[in-house]
């Protein structure tokens, strides 16, 4: 076995140039995975550090009926609090060195004298706290003094600097509870890593009135442990002192629950990025398959010799696999380095955007390196296993074989039959998903079928590829001989001589083109659906909401009502509620004007049911939870208030709208019965006849003092929705570019290797009089045939996925199928150009080939 | 020094040939070819004068490394000389730009190689017309038909090389060379990979195309039986033409070769072709 390994190592060394691109694609895929893992771990650590750096040894907070997601705590308006007594009770507990009342909130907007918002522009929240001496400080003062007395505020230095605020500058603090004037008396720097949030500190009484609107109340009680007292031992004592109405957490528990919350948010992003990496690796594995296939084919004589002198089949196979391991090892090592490098670059970029992760540094989880090598070697070995088995089948008589570049014969009838069957399964699954889902609204089943269909169509692509290549390439290239004469005939012959190789090369391009096409169709459909809905004349003329997603103070609603030309104001409030152990968003709406303002679409029931105190549930949740008209629903609010409601209506979510997960809806009156403190979250305005044009300026004027309110008319609303769609789309296109790059590398790789493989043929052609230009044309035409094939099949596949996806998401408001023809045309032209571009290097090399090298005896 | 004198009497004297293009289809004058430099420097050809008379079959013989293939590659425009001059007909090759050289090869030289003569993706007919197709030239149909029938290839025209025997493949290569009516056909060891019956067929074919069609052929070989089909045989040793025989018999050739090989054993080195990169 040692000998075989030595042969393997020397083979890799001897065919360095041919292995280069295989190493590169492995490195690209692995690098992307490494970067994703490290970056998500780093961001996780940074946010966890932020949430826990200020955590006290033991924190007691009002018991929540269920765990509320961070971003939803702000919107309910009903912040649960503890009284001052609780602080006293904790301070009397043995083992407690000091107890403090804490006020913490996210519902704060800082505004400068000119009415401009102060704070992070990245969309990160501004957190408000009362200032007190902490054992584990959130922030430390860098200038001025601590807030003492009403009208004194300390801000985080980056926010103040960005807004050109100096000590003594006047600011206003806007919260759902109140708007408070204040003077900047100090600047603070975050004690841990600050991933870009804004910080506001007030003295305790001011914080209670300005931030909470509840004098004498606290959001939590914190305790510093006496020296030598264990946090874990202290926590139960604190809990006993306060009774059953509180949740108690140690510093360590705070940290882990914060980490879990951040992780659950990050995991979506992480999975999306890993998905992209998987696509890149899949596409890259096609390249590796081709490389090894061609290396094995070119070495049949050598392998035959090994067999002739006594190597067993298994040994020959193991030798080729050994080469794959080396390539994978090398690719993984390069990818690991590149991924870490990429993270360092990204960290610098983030720092430029105000997100400073330097305090945590790059967090490289222990599993990163093993994962990188496992992935790199695994993918390479899996891709090389087919060629390796073929190498093992090399007959000892191969030594005697005349060596011409191999021509494949047959595409395998069994393979075609199985491929056809898989294709039928794929089509069936996609069709079922497309036809069934809009009717039932069962996204889970539909999504599963869709995923099955997409996966099956990929498998069918691989199985049917060679037969398809022979068909499609032959059809595409029939015109070649007529258009390009002898060179065309040669190119045609070369493109169809190895259908399996052509198929594998084209498959990489096919996957990229199919993904881009289907995403383009989905985005275009969503866009068209939004436009159709918004321009249908239904719905509000203006929608007002808080910029950071915070609720609107009551005076905003009053001010809006007073603006002339406003025909109706439809309020919407939110409260997080627990339903069967999961969080749902329960909104309360003005039922009198709802139909005109938001044009809800009901599957069953109507707005009248809400007015009668019944519940409206969204179609997807109704299906998932088995709810029908008349079903009883038991909800629990954060403060523990129970609510028993009856389903009176089932509705469809608006295009591009709705929050993730369940959205339940009741009338404002119903909501007020359980959550009287809930604040207005958004206002939908209808203009009086003829007043719509002048309404915008009037609203801006009326709300000049409330810059945290975003005022959107229909076009703004449409653009905002579109902007979100476009942002996601651009991001995905950018990431898919990785797959396309790998596909292009694949085309280059195959062409380059086939030029090497056909050295003698090209030499012969040159000897009998083919000019260099003719050789170049021949290689380019081959590339054109392959990339056209990949593009055509990719477009067909992409149309299938896109159309099925649109039907699948009908329930999410993607109601109209729309094909972005311009994008599709650009994609087709681009893919063909890419093919030609890929041929530049190999064509030049082929043309430069020495006539005599080709003719030299073997 | 009888060998030396033979060399002098039979080869062209460069200064005297008044209209060399009329007598010779191809001609080399003082041709040297050197590969590499410094310690790896190998002189493959060392001031060779040679002429290929129109309408004759000229064989070039010599032991391995004598430079016979190199000479033919230089004469046929496949390779460039280090020193000296080469003509095809009246066209001098030396100093010709790459493209012109390619076109000259395509239009005025035909090739038959030892192996790998045909493009595997083209059928026999397409291989035969390939040079003309590449040139965008139409062939004389009657002539093409005649060549095909003469070589007995009619039933095989639609077959690809993979479906033909070695002899058949070599006949297709001959047909490809003949249909263009080139100034010179270079046949480099055309029988090297064939059994004796197929080899006999191919050699007979080459002989007939000289006798019946007036074709000029240069045949590189180390098989005395093959050389016996020639009108003249040039013998090369260590990059020089050392002797020439006219219409020899196979035993004559064998005897001359044996003498040369004796000399080769005596000489200091026998480098030449063997040091050239021959692919894997």
XYZ file of C-alpha atoms in Angstrom, chain A residues 1 4-5 8-9 12 19 292 296 299 313-329 377-392:
43
model
C 0.000 0.000 0.000
C 0.484 2.880 -4.198
C 0.429 5.932 -1.957
C -0.652 8.611 -5.907
C 1.396 11.436 -4.408
C -0.808 14.576 -8.046
C -5.481 19.562 -10.287
C -10.651 12.791 -12.220
C -8.033 8.450 -15.279
C -3.730 7.370 -17.693
C -8.285 -3.524 -8.595
C -8.808 -2.261 -5.087
C -5.279 -0.968 -4.970
C -5.686 0.998 -8.169
C -9.003 2.424 -6.930
C -7.409 3.266 -3.587
C -4.565 4.993 -5.393
C -6.921 7.299 -7.262
C -8.890 7.927 -4.053
C -5.579 8.708 -2.373
C -5.059 11.416 -4.959
C -8.542 12.746 -4.183
C -7.698 12.852 -0.472
C -4.579 14.869 -1.233
C -6.514 17.297 -3.412
C -9.234 17.621 -0.757
C -6.654 18.115 1.996
C -11.864 15.703 1.685
C -15.410 14.299 1.769
C -16.581 16.236 -1.273
C -13.442 15.457 -3.272
C -13.453 11.766 -2.439
C -17.185 11.465 -3.147
C -16.745 13.177 -6.500
C -13.722 11.066 -7.375
C -15.228 7.747 -6.303
C -16.826 7.048 -9.696
C -13.671 7.698 -11.712
C -11.655 5.783 -9.089
C -13.845 2.699 -9.526
C -13.457 3.021 -13.287
C -9.689 3.196 -12.794
C -9.852 -0.072 -10.885
